[in-house]
Protein backbone atom coordinates (compact mmCIF):
# COMPACT_ATOMS: atom_id res chain seq x y z
CA MET A 1 -16.43 8.27 5.84
CA VAL A 2 -18.32 7.43 9.12
CA ASN A 3 -16.62 4.63 11.15
CA HIS A 4 -19.28 2.24 12.37
CA LEU A 5 -16.76 -0.69 13.64
CA LEU A 6 -15.10 -0.91 16.99
CA TRP A 7 -12.67 -3.23 18.45
CA HIS A 8 -12.87 -4.04 22.01
CA THR A 9 -9.79 -5.46 23.46
CA GLU A 10 -11.70 -8.13 25.40
CA LEU A 11 -15.03 -8.52 23.32
CA GLY A 12 -13.71 -8.36 19.81
CA GLU A 13 -15.54 -6.50 17.09
CA LEU A 14 -18.48 -4.33 17.75
CA ASP A 15 -20.84 -2.62 15.09
CA ILE A 16 -22.68 0.65 16.43
CA ARG A 17 -25.18 0.33 13.67
CA LYS A 18 -26.66 -2.78 15.38
CA PRO A 19 -28.89 -2.09 18.36
CA ASP A 20 -27.00 -4.65 20.40
CA LEU A 21 -23.61 -3.94 18.94
CA GLY A 22 -23.55 -7.36 17.45
CA ARG A 23 -23.43 -9.06 20.84
CA PRO A 24 -26.98 -10.16 21.83
CA GLU A 25 -25.63 -12.06 24.69
CA LEU A 26 -24.51 -8.88 26.35
CA PRO A 27 -27.61 -6.59 27.07
CA GLY A 28 -27.01 -3.07 27.85
CA LEU A 29 -23.59 -3.15 26.48
CA TRP A 30 -24.03 0.40 24.48
CA GLU A 31 -25.18 1.97 27.86
CA LEU A 32 -22.14 0.58 29.62
CA LEU A 33 -19.66 2.06 27.09
CA LEU A 34 -21.59 5.22 26.96
CA ASN A 35 -21.42 5.89 30.72
CA ASP A 36 -17.64 5.16 30.88
CA LYS A 37 -16.70 8.93 30.77
CA ARG A 38 -14.29 9.24 33.74
CA THR A 39 -11.80 6.55 32.34
CA PRO A 40 -9.02 7.91 30.27
CA ILE A 41 -9.84 7.01 26.60
CA SER A 42 -6.81 4.90 26.22
CA ARG A 43 -8.14 2.78 29.07
CA ARG A 44 -11.64 1.96 27.77
CA GLN A 45 -10.63 -0.75 25.59
CA LEU A 46 -12.08 0.73 22.67
CA GLN A 47 -9.95 0.78 19.25
CA CYS A 48 -10.84 1.41 15.59
CA GLY A 49 -12.07 -1.64 14.06
CA GLY A 50 -12.28 -0.36 10.59
CA ILE A 51 -9.72 1.12 8.13
CA CYS A 52 -7.11 1.86 11.06
CA ARG A 53 -7.18 -1.87 12.19
CA ALA A 54 -7.04 -3.18 8.67
CA GLN A 55 -3.81 -1.03 8.01
CA GLY A 56 -2.28 -2.14 11.27
CA TYR A 57 -2.75 0.88 13.24
CA VAL A 58 -3.96 1.18 17.08
CA GLU A 59 -5.98 4.19 17.38
CA TRP A 60 -8.24 4.54 20.64
CA MET A 61 -11.69 5.68 20.34
CA HIS A 62 -14.63 7.02 22.48
CA VAL A 63 -18.31 6.77 21.83
CA TYR A 64 -21.22 9.26 22.56
CA GLU A 65 -24.68 10.30 21.39
CA ARG A 66 -25.71 13.21 19.28
CA GLN A 67 -29.37 13.78 18.58
CA GLY A 68 -30.15 10.00 19.29
CA GLN A 69 -27.40 8.99 16.73
CA ARG A 70 -24.53 6.66 17.94
CA ILE A 71 -21.10 8.18 17.14
CA ALA A 72 -17.72 6.62 17.52
CA ALA A 73 -14.96 9.12 17.19
CA HIS A 74 -10.98 8.88 17.44
CA GLU A 75 -8.96 10.11 20.06
CA ALA A 76 -6.34 11.34 17.69
CA LYS A 77 -7.94 13.60 14.99
CA THR A 78 -5.15 12.74 12.61
CA ALA A 79 -6.53 9.21 12.29
CA GLU A 80 -9.83 10.60 10.85
CA LYS A 81 -7.94 11.25 7.71
CA ARG A 82 -7.64 7.48 7.04
CA HIS A 83 -11.39 7.31 6.66
CA VAL A 84 -11.57 10.00 4.13
CA SER A 85 -11.64 8.54 0.67
CA ASN A 86 -10.18 10.51 -2.20
CA GLU A 87 -11.60 8.08 -4.89
CA SER A 88 -13.84 9.36 -7.44
CA ALA A 89 -17.37 7.86 -8.09
CA GLU A 90 -16.11 6.22 -11.36
CA HIS A 91 -13.22 4.63 -9.59
CA GLN A 92 -15.48 3.16 -6.93
CA ALA A 93 -17.84 1.93 -9.61
CA TYR A 94 -15.07 -0.11 -11.40
CA LYS A 95 -14.17 -1.63 -8.14
CA GLU A 96 -17.73 -2.58 -7.11
CA ARG A 97 -18.22 -4.04 -10.71
CA THR A 98 -15.16 -6.03 -10.64
CA VAL A 99 -15.84 -7.53 -7.25
CA ARG A 100 -19.48 -8.35 -8.26
CA VAL A 101 -18.66 -10.08 -11.65
CA ALA A 102 -15.73 -12.15 -10.12
CA THR A 103 -17.99 -13.28 -7.03
CA GLU A 104 -20.91 -14.14 -9.37
CA ALA A 105 -18.54 -16.33 -11.52
CA GLY A 106 -17.67 -18.33 -8.30
CA HIS A 107 -14.43 -16.75 -7.24
CA ARG A 108 -13.35 -14.76 -4.18
CA ALA A 109 -12.88 -11.21 -4.69
CA GLU A 110 -12.09 -8.44 -2.03
CA ALA A 111 -11.62 -4.84 -2.36
CA GLU A 112 -8.95 -2.72 -1.09
CA VAL A 113 -6.53 -5.45 -0.06
CA ARG A 114 -3.17 -4.65 1.73
CA THR A 115 -0.16 -6.98 2.17
CA LYS A 116 0.97 -7.45 5.62
CA ASP A 117 3.97 -5.18 5.21
CA GLY A 118 1.65 -2.53 3.85
CA LYS A 119 3.63 -2.08 0.64
CA VAL A 120 0.98 -3.12 -1.88
CA ARG A 121 -2.56 -2.16 -1.87
CA SER A 122 -4.72 -3.53 -4.67
CA ASP A 123 -7.96 -1.93 -5.61
CA VAL A 124 -9.46 -5.57 -6.08
CA VAL A 125 -7.87 -8.79 -5.58
CA VAL A 126 -9.35 -11.81 -7.42
CA TYR A 127 -8.41 -15.32 -6.09
CA GLY A 128 -9.35 -17.47 -9.07
CA ALA A 129 -8.06 -20.63 -10.63
CA THR A 130 -4.63 -19.52 -11.34
CA ASP A 131 -1.55 -20.11 -8.91
CA LEU A 132 -1.27 -16.36 -8.12
CA PRO A 133 -4.18 -13.94 -7.20
CA THR A 134 -4.89 -11.20 -9.71
CA GLY A 135 -4.74 -7.53 -8.35
CA PHE A 136 -7.01 -5.20 -10.45
CA GLU A 137 -5.51 -1.71 -10.33
CA ILE A 138 -7.92 0.95 -11.77
CA GLN A 139 -5.85 3.85 -12.71
CA ARG A 140 -7.67 6.82 -13.88
CA SER A 141 -5.46 9.79 -12.61
CA PHE A 142 -2.06 10.42 -14.28
CA GLU A 143 1.13 8.67 -12.75
CA PRO A 144 4.70 8.40 -14.28
CA GLU A 145 5.84 5.50 -15.96
CA GLY A 146 8.41 4.76 -13.47
CA ALA A 147 6.05 4.68 -10.63
CA ILE A 148 3.64 2.04 -12.52
CA ARG A 149 6.75 -0.11 -13.00
CA ARG A 150 7.72 0.02 -9.43
CA ARG A 151 4.25 -0.78 -8.27
CA ASN A 152 3.93 -3.57 -10.79
CA LYS A 153 7.17 -5.12 -9.76
CA THR A 154 6.34 -4.87 -6.10
CA SER A 155 2.97 -6.64 -6.68
CA PHE A 156 4.81 -9.65 -8.50
CA ASP A 157 7.41 -9.61 -5.50
CA HIS A 158 4.37 -9.92 -3.17
CA GLY A 159 2.81 -12.73 -5.13
CA ILE A 160 0.07 -10.69 -6.83
CA VAL A 161 -0.36 -10.43 -10.73
CA ALA A 162 -1.17 -6.86 -11.47
CA ALA A 163 -4.00 -6.16 -14.05
CA TRP A 164 -3.81 -2.45 -14.84
CA HIS A 165 -6.90 -0.66 -16.37
CA THR A 166 -7.46 2.84 -17.37
CA ASP A 167 -9.92 5.04 -19.30
CA ASP A 168 -7.09 7.40 -20.46
CA ALA A 169 -5.61 6.94 -23.94
CA VAL A 170 -2.39 8.71 -23.14
CA MET A 171 -1.42 6.22 -20.20
CA PHE A 172 -2.75 3.34 -22.37
CA ASN A 173 -0.37 3.95 -25.18
CA ARG A 174 2.78 4.16 -22.98
CA ASN A 175 3.14 0.37 -22.97
CA GLU A 176 5.14 -0.04 -19.56
CA VAL A 177 2.86 -2.59 -18.38
CA ALA A 178 -0.07 -4.43 -19.91
CA TRP A 179 -2.86 -2.04 -19.83
CA THR A 180 -6.48 -2.43 -20.81
CA ARG A 181 -8.79 0.55 -21.72
CA THR A 182 -12.38 1.27 -21.72
CA ASP A 183 -14.19 4.60 -22.95
CA SER A 184 -13.56 7.72 -21.03
CA ASN A 185 -16.21 10.04 -19.60
CA LEU A 186 -18.57 7.23 -18.59
CA PRO A 187 -21.02 7.96 -15.65
CA PRO A 188 -20.69 5.96 -12.57
CA ARG A 189 -24.00 4.50 -13.06
CA ALA A 190 -22.96 3.21 -16.55
CA ILE A 191 -19.89 1.73 -15.21
CA ARG A 192 -21.28 0.05 -12.28
CA ASP A 193 -24.38 -1.43 -13.92
CA GLY A 194 -24.19 -0.80 -17.73
CA LYS A 195 -24.68 -3.70 -19.77
CA HIS A 196 -22.09 -2.56 -22.62
CA LEU A 197 -18.82 -1.78 -21.01
CA ASN A 198 -16.50 -3.01 -23.40
CA ILE A 199 -12.64 -3.19 -23.49
CA ARG A 200 -11.32 -0.86 -26.21
CA GLY A 201 -7.58 -2.09 -26.03
CA GLY A 202 -5.02 -4.14 -24.38
CA TYR A 203 -6.81 -7.47 -25.34
CA ARG A 204 -5.39 -8.85 -28.72
CA TYR A 205 -4.99 -11.92 -30.94
CA LEU A 206 -1.63 -13.68 -30.93
CA GLU A 207 -1.10 -15.66 -34.00
CA MET A 208 1.89 -17.17 -35.74
CA GLU A 209 2.79 -16.43 -39.38
CA LYS A 210 5.34 -18.01 -41.56
CA CYS A 211 8.03 -15.47 -42.94
CA ASP A 212 7.75 -16.44 -46.57
CA GLU A 213 6.58 -14.85 -49.79
CA ARG A 214 3.04 -14.97 -48.76
CA ARG A 215 3.76 -12.41 -45.86
CA ALA A 216 3.40 -9.00 -46.89
CA ARG A 217 5.61 -7.37 -44.12
CA PRO A 218 9.26 -7.78 -44.19
CA CYS A 219 11.02 -10.14 -41.81
CA LEU A 220 11.10 -8.97 -38.17
CA THR A 221 14.66 -10.36 -37.38
CA LYS A 222 16.32 -9.20 -40.74
CA LYS A 223 14.28 -6.18 -41.27
CA THR A 224 14.22 -7.13 -44.88
CA GLY A 225 13.30 -10.07 -47.28
CA LYS A 226 12.06 -13.38 -45.67
CA CYS A 227 13.64 -15.84 -43.36
CA GLY A 228 11.27 -18.79 -43.46
CA LYS A 229 10.69 -18.79 -39.78
CA TRP A 230 7.46 -18.16 -37.71
CA HIS A 231 6.86 -14.57 -36.32
CA PRO A 232 4.02 -13.40 -34.04
CA VAL A 233 1.22 -11.36 -35.46
CA SER A 234 -1.10 -9.31 -33.12
CA SER A 235 -4.31 -7.37 -33.66
CA VAL A 236 -6.97 -6.00 -31.59
CA ARG A 237 -9.49 -8.27 -30.21
CA GLN A 238 -13.09 -7.17 -28.83
CA ILE A 239 -14.25 -8.47 -25.31
CA SER A 240 -16.44 -7.02 -22.63
CA TYR A 241 -15.07 -5.92 -19.37
CA ASP A 242 -17.22 -8.45 -17.56
CA ASP A 243 -15.89 -11.38 -19.77
CA PHE A 244 -12.45 -10.02 -19.42
CA VAL A 245 -12.61 -10.31 -15.45
CA ARG A 246 -14.03 -13.78 -15.67
CA GLY A 247 -11.43 -15.08 -18.18
CA VAL A 248 -8.46 -13.60 -16.08
CA ALA A 249 -10.02 -15.30 -12.94
CA ALA A 250 -10.30 -18.39 -14.76
CA GLY A 251 -6.79 -18.32 -16.09
CA GLU A 252 -8.24 -18.23 -19.65
CA VAL A 253 -7.10 -14.73 -20.36
CA VAL A 254 -3.20 -14.03 -19.43
CA GLN A 255 -0.69 -11.57 -19.93
CA ALA A 256 1.98 -11.64 -22.50
CA GLY A 257 5.17 -9.88 -23.39
CA VAL A 258 6.07 -10.20 -27.11
CA LYS A 259 9.28 -8.81 -28.34
CA GLU A 260 9.35 -7.13 -31.75
CA PHE A 261 12.54 -5.67 -32.96
CA ARG A 262 13.97 -4.13 -29.67
CA THR A 263 10.64 -3.44 -28.19
CA THR A 264 8.45 -5.56 -25.77
CA PHE A 265 4.93 -5.21 -26.31
CA HIS A 266 2.65 -5.94 -23.27
CA PHE A 267 -0.78 -6.92 -23.59
CA TRP A 268 -3.48 -9.68 -22.69
CA THR A 269 -4.30 -12.64 -24.87
CA THR A 270 -5.81 -16.04 -24.63
CA ALA A 271 -3.91 -18.86 -22.56
CA VAL A 272 -4.15 -21.21 -25.65
CA GLU A 273 -2.59 -18.62 -28.08
CA LEU A 274 0.00 -17.82 -25.73
CA GLU A 275 0.99 -21.36 -25.30
CA ARG A 276 1.34 -21.85 -28.92
CA TYR A 277 3.45 -18.73 -29.12
CA GLU A 278 5.65 -20.05 -26.26
CA ASP A 279 6.06 -23.45 -27.98
CA THR A 280 7.28 -21.81 -31.01
CA ILE A 281 9.99 -19.74 -29.56
CA GLY A 282 10.89 -22.17 -26.89
CA ARG A 283 10.61 -19.98 -23.82
CA SER A 284 8.00 -18.37 -21.54
CA VAL A 285 6.82 -14.85 -21.93
CA ARG A 286 4.58 -14.65 -18.85
CA PRO A 287 5.32 -12.29 -16.07
CA GLU A 288 7.50 -13.99 -13.48
CA GLY A 289 6.12 -14.54 -9.79
CA PRO A 290 8.11 -13.73 -6.76
CA LYS A 291 11.65 -15.28 -6.66
CA PRO A 292 12.59 -17.10 -3.39
CA ARG A 293 15.46 -15.87 -1.53
CA LYS A 294 18.83 -17.74 -1.54
CA PRO A 295 19.85 -19.09 2.00
CA ALA A 296 23.37 -18.03 3.10
CA SER A 297 25.92 -20.20 1.85
CA GLY A 298 28.29 -19.86 4.82
CA SER A 299 30.38 -17.35 6.48
CA SER A 300 32.98 -15.20 4.81
CA ASP A 301 36.66 -15.69 4.66
CA ARG A 302 37.30 -11.99 5.42
CA ASP A 303 37.86 -10.68 8.83
CA PRO A 304 34.52 -9.65 10.74
CA THR A 305 33.55 -6.12 10.34
CA CYS A 306 32.42 -5.91 13.86
CA ARG A 307 35.34 -5.42 16.01
CA ALA A 308 35.40 -5.13 19.97
CA ARG A 309 36.42 -1.52 20.77
CA PRO A 310 38.43 -0.75 23.92
CA ARG A 311 36.42 0.57 26.68
CA ILE A 312 36.56 4.29 27.29
CA GLU A 313 36.38 5.41 30.89
CA ILE A 314 35.21 8.87 31.66
CA HIS A 315 36.91 10.07 34.80
CA ARG A 316 34.51 12.88 36.28
CA GLY A 317 35.71 15.39 38.74
CA PRO A 318 33.96 16.22 42.13
CA HIS A 319 30.30 16.89 41.94
CA LEU A 320 28.45 19.45 44.16
CA ASP A 321 24.66 19.20 44.96
CA TRP A 322 23.38 22.64 44.82
CA ARG A 323 19.62 21.90 44.28
CA ALA A 324 18.65 23.55 47.60
CA SER A 325 17.11 27.06 47.58
CA SER A 326 19.86 28.29 49.72
CA HIS A 327 22.28 28.07 46.72
CA TRP A 328 19.96 30.77 44.80
CA ALA A 329 19.64 34.32 45.10
CA ALA A 330 17.45 36.86 43.20
CA LEU A 331 20.47 39.24 42.76
CA ASP A 332 23.34 38.88 40.13
CA MET A 333 26.66 39.18 41.64
CA PRO A 334 30.33 38.72 40.46
CA CYS A 335 31.49 35.18 40.81
CA ARG A 336 34.33 34.93 43.46
CA TYR A 337 36.46 32.69 40.99
CA CYS A 338 35.87 34.05 37.31
CA SER A 339 34.21 37.51 38.21
CA GLY A 340 31.26 36.42 36.11
CA LEU A 341 27.58 37.26 37.11
CA THR A 342 25.77 34.61 38.74
CA ARG A 343 22.84 34.10 41.18
CA LEU A 344 24.19 30.97 42.66
CA ARG A 345 25.79 30.99 46.09
CA ASP A 346 28.19 28.30 47.75
CA LYS A 347 27.59 26.86 50.99
CA ASP A 348 29.05 29.99 52.79
CA GLY A 349 26.42 32.24 50.90
CA ARG A 350 29.24 33.74 48.58
CA PRO A 351 28.48 34.21 44.86
CA SER A 352 30.05 31.41 42.84
CA HIS A 353 29.45 29.41 39.66
CA LYS A 354 28.83 25.68 40.50
CA THR A 355 31.34 24.80 37.74
CA CYS A 356 33.98 27.04 39.21
CA ALA A 357 33.58 25.75 42.58
CA GLU A 358 33.74 22.19 41.39
CA ALA A 359 36.96 23.01 39.47
CA GLN A 360 38.52 24.41 42.81
CA LEU A 361 37.68 21.25 44.48
CA GLY A 362 39.56 19.16 41.79
CA ASN A 363 42.56 21.29 42.15
């Protein structure tokens, strides 16, 4: 990926695609930057204003021309790897469609959004009518269940409701998070601009059914017979991908976690049906947002773990300064004290190790 954005420490953002670099009030700015070749790169005040700056990295850059084309290059070649995208064309198409649909519906949407600490990077974040923004995660490649759960929890801890989407039936059937699925093997053009991109799973009806003689299935609680209470009944519901994005942004489509026997099923449903279900069971089944940290209640009654240690004084012996060339010889000779070979000479020109001579002074 070619980088076009620079960040000047005094002038701010510069765009090399524009003839005036986006600063019409400063004519000849490009020529001035181009001729500044004798100054070290780190002192030219030019940094990467693209992906590196967005991720919190300070990477120095320099500019030059090749065959009449403006080029901005990083001083550190390792920084170029951040500008290389490993995303497939299909992944990029899903992101572009999500941003377009949410924006046309009147909501702010951004692609490739990172939190300040860099622990969460969402494919698309939609700031809709709900209290928390929704982070759409397009997961086409395989990732273990544990990794998906950790990423999902980290998003909630940072105040982002993750909406996971895939076109892989195996990952969709794992049920560790609320997945949605579309058809696989769709070309990027159909994903980006196709009229019939439908959700094939993950969006369901949520109805309440009384457990009496009219119910065909056995009781979910007793596993046999009837209990006379109300139980949830879920079935697949059809919706287009565009309507799903609009519904999530407007707060009309929400996540649900419905427990049946010992398994909790995660899926998406309408806010009206989920409220009816929560009123019946008397508790919320929506994903919880970030929990505030509790302030410290006071100091502990125990002894402090940090204790002052007695100062340890190191007594050093005599020190000789043998840095002059007169203390060095080209020929190895036996030390006058230990008989070991050495090229060092004492002040009288006799062969001696420096440590041996210092030991003699200490005695």
